[in-house]
Structure formats: structure tokens, C-alpha cells
Amino acid sequence: NAGVTQTPKFQVLKTGQSMTLQCAQDMNHNSMYWYRQDPGMGLRLIYYSASEGTTDKGEVPNGYNVSRLNKREFSLRLESAAPSQTSVYFCASSELRLLEETQYFGPGTRLLVL
Amino acid sequence: DQQVKQNSPSLSVQEGRISILNCDYTNSMFDYFLWYKKYPAEGPTFLISISSIKDKNEDGRFTVFLNKSAKHLSLHIVPSQPGDSAVYFCAASANTGGFKTIFGAGTRLFVKA
């Protein structure tokens, strides 16, 4: 039981390049999330998927796209990377029990855009 | 406009003493609150939570207190241990048809041996 896995762990991009961050969970959770963490800003929600086949924008969606490939996998794509997208990206999945939700996070992807 | 605020970026405590981490929120619709702990190069991990129908929840050395009238919650760690040194995120969510969780900026706790 690996929980939430993310690939790659670290990536360097040049401005304008594209890349996809991969995320998978093996806990049979319906909901999955992508966050970015920046110094002094906490975790900010980029996109989320409440269930397979649905995706919604979070707080900071500009410059990103997502795909909920199946129940296990939720990918985040940067079509044209910008230095402002330098950050640590976390994927999470969640379970809902009695209207209380707990999220489980992956180890993160550290992205540097030059 | 931060709905969840952790006003102390860092806190230093002696081993064995109490650590108190504070969190304020502005949205009165929040009804579920969580604390996550994060070590360097790892993802956040769930620590403890509290529902708005309670004012206290305890789990071993960790206790979360909720003051709804003041829109304030706190995490107490007693006794503090060097392994508790990490970043602690306060988070809140509202049962309003979607369960988007809002996170605070985090407080870095240093526990000195």
C-alpha cells in the first residue's frame, strides 16, 4: 500500500517548456487534489477532482490543466512553464467519513523554471 | 484575503515543555478543522482534527482546542520532543456541497534538546 505517489521528484524546466506531473493513489479515494506550496503562502489549491470524470478549478488554476485519467490517477500539466510556477507541487487524495474529510498527500514534486 | 491565518511563522520551545500553535479563521461556515504536520522533503501528514460541535479533541500528546466565538483554534503539544520539529499547517473546511480545504501558511516549530 504505497498511498499517494508522485513523479518526478524534481524537475528543471526552461521558460516555455511543457511538462506533466503524475500522481496516483491506491486507497480507492474518490477525490484528488493538486496544491502548490510557496514560502509564506501555505498550500494553495490549483485543481481538484471530486470523482472520476470531473475536475474543478481551485484558487490558482491559471497556467495549469488537469486530467483525471481514472479513479487512481490525476495528472497536472504545465503547457508553457513560467518562472512564477517555480514551486513545490503536492498531490493529495481524500476520504470522506461522516462529512469529515482527511487528505493524504504525496511526497511532492519540486519544480524549478528558469 | 487569507481565510485561515497562522500569524507566527516560527516557534522555538525547549524539549519537555508545552508547544502552543495558534490559528485564526474568518469564515464562520467552516465546520471542520485539521492540523497537518510536514517534515522537509515530505508531504504533509494528518495529525489531528476537530469538528465544530466540539471544543476539544485529544490524541496522546496532541490536543486541539476550538473557540468558535473567537474563530480561533490552537494545537497543544505536551511534552514537546525534538522529533516534533516540523512545519504545522492549520486547515479548515466547510460542508457546503464541496469539501475544499483551506490551509494556513504554516508555523515552523523548533524543539530544542
PDB file of C-alpha atoms in Angstrom:
ATOM      1  CA  ASN A   1       0.000   0.000   0.000  1.00  0.00           C
ATOM      2  CA  ALA A   2       2.024   2.959  -1.316  1.00  0.00           C
ATOM      3  CA  GLY A   3      -0.554   5.668  -0.541  1.00  0.00           C
ATOM      4  CA  VAL A   4      -0.075   8.668  -2.851  1.00  0.00           C
ATOM      5  CA  THR A   5       2.857   8.624  -5.253  1.00  0.00           C
ATOM      6  CA  GLN A   6       4.155  11.473  -7.406  1.00  0.00           C
ATOM      7  CA  THR A   7       6.605  11.597 -10.291  1.00  0.00           C
ATOM      8  CA  PRO A   8       9.018  13.156 -10.889  1.00  0.00           C
ATOM      9  CA  LYS A   9      10.503  14.200  -7.539  1.00  0.00           C
ATOM     10  CA  PHE A  10      12.435  17.083  -9.052  1.00  0.00           C
ATOM     11  CA  GLN A  11      12.372  18.846 -12.438  1.00  0.00           C
ATOM     12  CA  VAL A  12      14.105  21.812 -14.031  1.00  0.00           C
ATOM     13  CA  LEU A  13      12.384  23.468 -16.991  1.00  0.00           C
ATOM     14  CA  LYS A  14      13.168  26.390 -19.224  1.00  0.00           C
ATOM     15  CA  THR A  15      10.546  29.081 -19.708  1.00  0.00           C
ATOM     16  CA  GLY A  16       8.040  27.960 -22.322  1.00  0.00           C
ATOM     17  CA  GLN A  17       8.646  24.240 -21.951  1.00  0.00           C
ATOM     18  CA  SER A  18       5.791  21.913 -21.077  1.00  0.00           C
ATOM     19  CA  MET A  19       5.587  19.009 -18.675  1.00  0.00           C
ATOM     20  CA  THR A  20       3.121  16.750 -16.890  1.00  0.00           C
ATOM     21  CA  LEU A  21       3.264  15.899 -13.207  1.00  0.00           C
ATOM     22  CA  GLN A  22       1.899  12.462 -12.448  1.00  0.00           C
ATOM     23  CA  CYS A  23       0.006  11.379  -9.355  1.00  0.00           C
ATOM     24  CA  ALA A  24      -1.505   8.049  -8.360  1.00  0.00           C
ATOM     25  CA  GLN A  25      -3.238   6.755  -5.240  1.00  0.00           C
ATOM     26  CA  ASP A  26      -4.055   3.205  -4.211  1.00  0.00           C
ATOM     27  CA  MET A  27      -6.515   3.946  -1.403  1.00  0.00           C
ATOM     28  CA  ASN A  28      -9.626   3.883  -3.609  1.00  0.00           C
ATOM     29  CA  HIS A  29     -10.369   7.534  -2.798  1.00  0.00           C
ATOM     30  CA  ASN A  30     -12.858   9.419  -4.918  1.00  0.00           C
ATOM     31  CA  SER A  31     -11.375  12.888  -4.505  1.00  0.00           C
ATOM     32  CA  MET A  32      -7.954  14.036  -5.622  1.00  0.00           C
ATOM     33  CA  TYR A  33      -6.209  17.430  -5.469  1.00  0.00           C
ATOM     34  CA  TRP A  34      -3.246  19.385  -6.731  1.00  0.00           C
ATOM     35  CA  TYR A  35      -1.665  22.037  -4.498  1.00  0.00           C
ATOM     36  CA  ARG A  36       1.346  24.278  -4.759  1.00  0.00           C
ATOM     37  CA  GLN A  37       3.367  25.362  -1.769  1.00  0.00           C
ATOM     38  CA  ASP A  38       5.259  28.635  -1.802  1.00  0.00           C
ATOM     39  CA  PRO A  39       7.125  30.285   1.095  1.00  0.00           C
ATOM     40  CA  GLY A  40       4.742  32.190   3.368  1.00  0.00           C
ATOM     41  CA  MET A  41       1.711  31.113   1.331  1.00  0.00           C
ATOM     42  CA  GLY A  42       0.859  27.706   2.705  1.00  0.00           C
ATOM     43  CA  LEU A  43      -0.797  25.209   0.395  1.00  0.00           C
ATOM     44  CA  ARG A  44      -2.901  26.696  -2.371  1.00  0.00           C
ATOM     45  CA  LEU A  45      -5.340  24.572  -4.341  1.00  0.00           C
ATOM     46  CA  ILE A  46      -4.754  24.508  -8.096  1.00  0.00           C
ATOM     47  CA  TYR A  47      -7.361  21.994  -9.267  1.00  0.00           C
ATOM     48  CA  TYR A  48      -9.348  19.209  -7.722  1.00  0.00           C
ATOM     49  CA  SER A  49     -11.404  16.239  -8.837  1.00  0.00           C
ATOM     50  CA  ALA A  50     -14.321  15.223  -6.649  1.00  0.00           C
ATOM     51  CA  SER A  51     -14.779  11.987  -8.560  1.00  0.00           C
ATOM     52  CA  GLU A  52     -13.626  10.171 -11.671  1.00  0.00           C
ATOM     53  CA  GLY A  53     -14.605  12.168 -14.728  1.00  0.00           C
ATOM     54  CA  THR A  54     -14.937  15.543 -13.000  1.00  0.00           C
ATOM     55  CA  THR A  55     -12.447  18.346 -12.424  1.00  0.00           C
ATOM     56  CA  ASP A  56     -12.838  21.840 -10.981  1.00  0.00           C
ATOM     57  CA  LYS A  57     -10.673  24.908 -10.590  1.00  0.00           C
ATOM     58  CA  GLY A  58      -9.214  25.797  -7.264  1.00  0.00           C
ATOM     59  CA  GLU A  59      -7.703  29.030  -6.031  1.00  0.00           C
ATOM     60  CA  VAL A  60      -4.799  29.332  -8.529  1.00  0.00           C
ATOM     61  CA  PRO A  61      -5.665  27.425 -11.764  1.00  0.00           C
ATOM     62  CA  ASN A  62      -4.155  29.789 -14.352  1.00  0.00           C
ATOM     63  CA  GLY A  63      -1.373  28.193 -16.407  1.00  0.00           C
ATOM     64  CA  TYR A  64      -2.350  24.651 -15.489  1.00  0.00           C
ATOM     65  CA  ASN A  65      -4.558  21.872 -16.832  1.00  0.00           C
ATOM     66  CA  VAL A  66      -5.506  18.572 -15.252  1.00  0.00           C
ATOM     67  CA  SER A  67      -6.720  15.144 -16.295  1.00  0.00           C
ATOM     68  CA  ARG A  68      -8.447  12.615 -14.084  1.00  0.00           C
ATOM     69  CA  LEU A  69      -7.360   9.600 -16.084  1.00  0.00           C
ATOM     70  CA  ASN A  70      -9.191   7.077 -13.899  1.00  0.00           C
ATOM     71  CA  LYS A  71     -10.009   6.710 -10.225  1.00  0.00           C
ATOM     72  CA  ARG A  72      -6.342   6.183  -9.330  1.00  0.00           C
ATOM     73  CA  GLU A  73      -4.573   8.822 -11.414  1.00  0.00           C
ATOM     74  CA  PHE A  74      -4.737  12.614 -11.561  1.00  0.00           C
ATOM     75  CA  SER A  75      -2.171  14.491 -13.650  1.00  0.00           C
ATOM     76  CA  LEU A  76      -1.225  18.176 -13.726  1.00  0.00           C
ATOM     77  CA  ARG A  77       0.067  19.745 -16.955  1.00  0.00           C
ATOM     78  CA  LEU A  78       2.001  22.948 -17.472  1.00  0.00           C
ATOM     79  CA  GLU A  79       1.628  23.845 -21.146  1.00  0.00           C
ATOM     80  CA  SER A  80       4.117  26.718 -21.185  1.00  0.00           C
ATOM     81  CA  ALA A  81       6.096  26.960 -17.976  1.00  0.00           C
ATOM     82  CA  ALA A  82       6.842  30.358 -16.424  1.00  0.00           C
ATOM     83  CA  PRO A  83       9.281  31.286 -13.624  1.00  0.00           C
ATOM     84  CA  SER A  84       6.257  32.110 -11.429  1.00  0.00           C
ATOM     85  CA  GLN A  85       5.406  28.404 -11.499  1.00  0.00           C
ATOM     86  CA  THR A  86       8.589  27.538  -9.627  1.00  0.00           C
ATOM     87  CA  SER A  87       7.192  25.817  -6.558  1.00  0.00           C
ATOM     88  CA  VAL A  88       6.698  22.537  -4.748  1.00  0.00           C
ATOM     89  CA  TYR A  89       3.654  20.671  -6.010  1.00  0.00           C
ATOM     90  CA  PHE A  90       1.703  18.262  -3.860  1.00  0.00           C
ATOM     91  CA  CYS A  91      -0.942  15.809  -4.933  1.00  0.00           C
ATOM     92  CA  ALA A  92      -3.465  14.576  -2.385  1.00  0.00           C
ATOM     93  CA  SER A  93      -6.424  12.249  -2.201  1.00  0.00           C
ATOM     94  CA  SER A  94      -9.137  12.178   0.396  1.00  0.00           C
ATOM     95  CA  GLU A  95     -11.740  10.089   2.077  1.00  0.00           C
ATOM     96  CA  LEU A  96     -14.960  11.424   3.485  1.00  0.00           C
ATOM     97  CA  ARG A  97     -16.340   9.939   6.691  1.00  0.00           C
ATOM     98  CA  LEU A  98     -19.424  11.403   8.336  1.00  0.00           C
ATOM     99  CA  LEU A  99     -18.904  14.699   6.490  1.00  0.00           C
ATOM    100  CA  GLU A 100     -15.322  14.946   7.759  1.00  0.00           C
ATOM    101  CA  GLU A 101     -12.594  14.848   5.168  1.00  0.00           C
ATOM    102  CA  THR A 102      -8.948  13.925   5.684  1.00  0.00           C
ATOM    103  CA  GLN A 103      -6.424  14.359   2.908  1.00  0.00           C
ATOM    104  CA  TYR A 104      -3.415  12.161   2.250  1.00  0.00           C
ATOM    105  CA  PHE A 105      -0.502  13.780   0.496  1.00  0.00           C
ATOM    106  CA  GLY A 106       2.206  12.581  -1.807  1.00  0.00           C
ATOM    107  CA  PRO A 107       5.888  13.437  -1.225  1.00  0.00           C
ATOM    108  CA  GLY A 108       5.834  16.391  -3.620  1.00  0.00           C
ATOM    109  CA  THR A 109       7.482  17.463  -6.873  1.00  0.00           C
ATOM    110  CA  ARG A 110       9.984  20.296  -6.686  1.00  0.00           C
ATOM    111  CA  LEU A 111       9.832  22.328  -9.914  1.00  0.00           C
ATOM    112  CA  LEU A 112      12.310  24.995 -10.957  1.00  0.00           C
ATOM    113  CA  VAL A 113      11.511  27.097 -14.026  1.00  0.00           C
ATOM    114  CA  LEU A 114      14.436  29.093 -15.377  1.00  0.00           C
TER     115      LEU A 114
ATOM    116  CA  ASP B   1      -7.646  37.557   1.661  1.00  0.00           C
ATOM    117  CA  GLN B   2      -6.490  34.672   3.848  1.00  0.00           C
ATOM    118  CA  GLN B   3      -9.396  32.802   5.400  1.00  0.00           C
ATOM    119  CA  VAL B   4      -7.071  30.760   7.622  1.00  0.00           C
ATOM    120  CA  LYS B   5      -4.224  32.614   9.313  1.00  0.00           C
ATOM    121  CA  GLN B   6      -1.248  31.374  11.233  1.00  0.00           C
ATOM    122  CA  ASN B   7       0.381  34.569  12.408  1.00  0.00           C
ATOM    123  CA  SER B   8       3.512  33.029  13.883  1.00  0.00           C
ATOM    124  CA  PRO B   9       5.915  31.880  11.143  1.00  0.00           C
ATOM    125  CA  SER B  10       8.071  30.086  13.702  1.00  0.00           C
ATOM    126  CA  LEU B  11       8.142  28.957  17.312  1.00  0.00           C
ATOM    127  CA  SER B  12      11.017  27.672  19.430  1.00  0.00           C
ATOM    128  CA  VAL B  13      10.399  25.520  22.518  1.00  0.00           C
ATOM    129  CA  GLN B  14      12.564  23.584  24.945  1.00  0.00           C
ATOM    130  CA  GLU B  15      12.221  19.818  24.990  1.00  0.00           C
ATOM    131  CA  GLY B  16       9.706  18.700  27.623  1.00  0.00           C
ATOM    132  CA  ARG B  17       7.827  22.000  27.623  1.00  0.00           C
ATOM    133  CA  ILE B  18       4.458  22.765  26.034  1.00  0.00           C
ATOM    134  CA  SER B  19       4.230  23.956  22.423  1.00  0.00           C
ATOM    135  CA  ILE B  20       1.188  26.057  21.544  1.00  0.00           C
ATOM    136  CA  LEU B  21       0.484  26.747  17.887  1.00  0.00           C
ATOM    137  CA  ASN B  22      -2.293  29.178  17.045  1.00  0.00           C
ATOM    138  CA  CYS B  23      -4.650  29.585  14.113  1.00  0.00           C
ATOM    139  CA  ASP B  24      -7.392  32.106  13.329  1.00  0.00           C
ATOM    140  CA  TYR B  25     -10.084  31.867  10.690  1.00  0.00           C
ATOM    141  CA  THR B  26     -12.550  34.322   9.223  1.00  0.00           C
ATOM    142  CA  ASN B  27     -15.234  32.170   7.574  1.00  0.00           C
ATOM    143  CA  SER B  28     -17.978  31.265  10.059  1.00  0.00           C
ATOM    144  CA  MET B  29     -19.128  28.488   7.685  1.00  0.00           C
ATOM    145  CA  PHE B  30     -16.060  26.388   8.485  1.00  0.00           C
ATOM    146  CA  ASP B  31     -17.161  23.373  10.488  1.00  0.00           C
ATOM    147  CA  TYR B  32     -14.198  21.019  10.416  1.00  0.00           C
ATOM    148  CA  PHE B  33     -10.636  21.871  11.345  1.00  0.00           C
ATOM    149  CA  LEU B  34      -7.428  19.922  10.955  1.00  0.00           C
ATOM    150  CA  TRP B  35      -3.757  20.129  11.762  1.00  0.00           C
ATOM    151  CA  TYR B  36      -1.167  18.670   9.394  1.00  0.00           C
ATOM    152  CA  LYS B  37       2.498  18.158  10.129  1.00  0.00           C
ATOM    153  CA  LYS B  38       5.199  18.444   7.473  1.00  0.00           C
ATOM    154  CA  TYR B  39       8.826  17.368   7.576  1.00  0.00           C
ATOM    155  CA  PRO B  40      11.310  18.672   4.962  1.00  0.00           C
ATOM    156  CA  ALA B  41      11.140  16.913   1.586  1.00  0.00           C
ATOM    157  CA  GLU B  42       7.959  15.074   2.577  1.00  0.00           C
ATOM    158  CA  GLY B  43       4.269  15.703   2.039  1.00  0.00           C
ATOM    159  CA  PRO B  44       2.051  16.931   4.877  1.00  0.00           C
ATOM    160  CA  THR B  45       0.574  14.225   7.101  1.00  0.00           C
ATOM    161  CA  PHE B  46      -2.658  14.422   9.043  1.00  0.00           C
ATOM    162  CA  LEU B  47      -2.153  14.973  12.766  1.00  0.00           C
ATOM    163  CA  ILE B  48      -5.441  15.725  14.493  1.00  0.00           C
ATOM    164  CA  SER B  49      -8.846  17.222  13.721  1.00  0.00           C
ATOM    165  CA  ILE B  50     -11.852  18.708  15.436  1.00  0.00           C
ATOM    166  CA  SER B  51     -15.452  19.172  14.432  1.00  0.00           C
ATOM    167  CA  SER B  52     -17.227  22.439  15.161  1.00  0.00           C
ATOM    168  CA  ILE B  53     -19.586  20.663  17.554  1.00  0.00           C
ATOM    169  CA  LYS B  54     -16.680  20.086  19.931  1.00  0.00           C
ATOM    170  CA  ASP B  55     -14.331  22.449  21.723  1.00  0.00           C
ATOM    171  CA  LYS B  56     -11.536  19.999  22.456  1.00  0.00           C
ATOM    172  CA  ASN B  57     -10.047  16.875  20.936  1.00  0.00           C
ATOM    173  CA  GLU B  58      -7.142  14.973  22.423  1.00  0.00           C
ATOM    174  CA  ASP B  59      -4.855  12.344  20.926  1.00  0.00           C
ATOM    175  CA  GLY B  60      -1.902  11.382  23.077  1.00  0.00           C
ATOM    176  CA  ARG B  61       0.439  14.356  23.409  1.00  0.00           C
ATOM    177  CA  PHE B  62      -1.617  16.427  20.977  1.00  0.00           C
ATOM    178  CA  THR B  63      -4.722  18.427  21.890  1.00  0.00           C
ATOM    179  CA  VAL B  64      -6.652  20.789  19.665  1.00  0.00           C
ATOM    180  CA  PHE B  65      -8.864  23.480  21.191  1.00  0.00           C
ATOM    181  CA  LEU B  66     -11.573  25.304  19.261  1.00  0.00           C
ATOM    182  CA  ASN B  67     -13.077  28.639  20.280  1.00  0.00           C
ATOM    183  CA  LYS B  68     -15.864  29.276  17.774  1.00  0.00           C
ATOM    184  CA  SER B  69     -16.865  32.663  19.152  1.00  0.00           C
ATOM    185  CA  ALA B  70     -13.299  33.909  18.690  1.00  0.00           C
ATOM    186  CA  LYS B  71     -12.820  31.954  15.439  1.00  0.00           C
ATOM    187  CA  HIS B  72      -9.614  30.593  16.914  1.00  0.00           C
ATOM    188  CA  LEU B  73      -8.057  27.186  17.322  1.00  0.00           C
ATOM    189  CA  SER B  74      -4.848  26.053  18.887  1.00  0.00           C
ATOM    190  CA  LEU B  75      -2.707  22.935  18.928  1.00  0.00           C
ATOM    191  CA  HIS B  76      -1.011  21.977  22.191  1.00  0.00           C
ATOM    192  CA  ILE B  77       1.858  19.517  22.236  1.00  0.00           C
ATOM    193  CA  VAL B  78       2.798  18.258  25.697  1.00  0.00           C
ATOM    194  CA  PRO B  79       5.548  17.340  26.301  1.00  0.00           C
ATOM    195  CA  SER B  80       7.364  18.591  23.221  1.00  0.00           C
ATOM    196  CA  GLN B  81      10.016  16.329  21.733  1.00  0.00           C
ATOM    197  CA  PRO B  82      12.813  17.074  19.238  1.00  0.00           C
ATOM    198  CA  GLY B  83      11.020  14.829  16.709  1.00  0.00           C
ATOM    199  CA  ASP B  84       8.107  17.276  16.775  1.00  0.00           C
ATOM    200  CA  SER B  85      10.265  19.837  14.961  1.00  0.00           C
ATOM    201  CA  ALA B  86       8.385  20.379  11.692  1.00  0.00           C
ATOM    202  CA  VAL B  87       6.050  22.779   9.920  1.00  0.00           C
ATOM    203  CA  TYR B  88       2.476  22.634  11.187  1.00  0.00           C
ATOM    204  CA  PHE B  89      -0.394  23.649   8.918  1.00  0.00           C
ATOM    205  CA  CYS B  90      -3.803  24.577  10.204  1.00  0.00           C
ATOM    206  CA  ALA B  91      -6.655  23.797   7.792  1.00  0.00           C
ATOM    207  CA  ALA B  92     -10.401  24.346   7.694  1.00  0.00           C
ATOM    208  CA  SER B  93     -13.276  23.149   5.547  1.00  0.00           C
ATOM    209  CA  ALA B  94     -16.995  23.766   5.222  1.00  0.00           C
ATOM    210  CA  ASN B  95     -19.717  21.266   4.470  1.00  0.00           C
ATOM    211  CA  THR B  96     -21.339  23.392   1.798  1.00  0.00           C
ATOM    212  CA  GLY B  97     -21.676  20.895  -1.027  1.00  0.00           C
ATOM    213  CA  GLY B  98     -17.952  20.812  -1.690  1.00  0.00           C
ATOM    214  CA  PHE B  99     -15.133  19.988   0.642  1.00  0.00           C
ATOM    215  CA  LYS B 100     -12.391  22.345  -0.412  1.00  0.00           C
ATOM    216  CA  THR B 101      -9.967  22.651   2.431  1.00  0.00           C
ATOM    217  CA  ILE B 102      -8.239  25.973   3.080  1.00  0.00           C
ATOM    218  CA  PHE B 103      -4.746  25.859   4.563  1.00  0.00           C
ATOM    219  CA  GLY B 104      -2.880  28.394   6.633  1.00  0.00           C
ATOM    220  CA  ALA B 105       0.668  29.453   5.801  1.00  0.00           C
ATOM    221  CA  GLY B 106       2.193  27.170   8.416  1.00  0.00           C
ATOM    222  CA  THR B 107       4.224  27.568  11.614  1.00  0.00           C
ATOM    223  CA  ARG B 108       7.704  26.106  11.847  1.00  0.00           C
ATOM    224  CA  LEU B 109       8.245  24.532  15.272  1.00  0.00           C
ATOM    225  CA  PHE B 110      11.753  24.037  16.641  1.00  0.00           C
ATOM    226  CA  VAL B 111      12.052  21.832  19.720  1.00  0.00           C
ATOM    227  CA  LYS B 112      15.457  22.222  21.331  1.00  0.00           C
ATOM    228  CA  ALA B 113      17.023  19.303  23.157  1.00  0.00           C
TER     229      ALA B 113
END
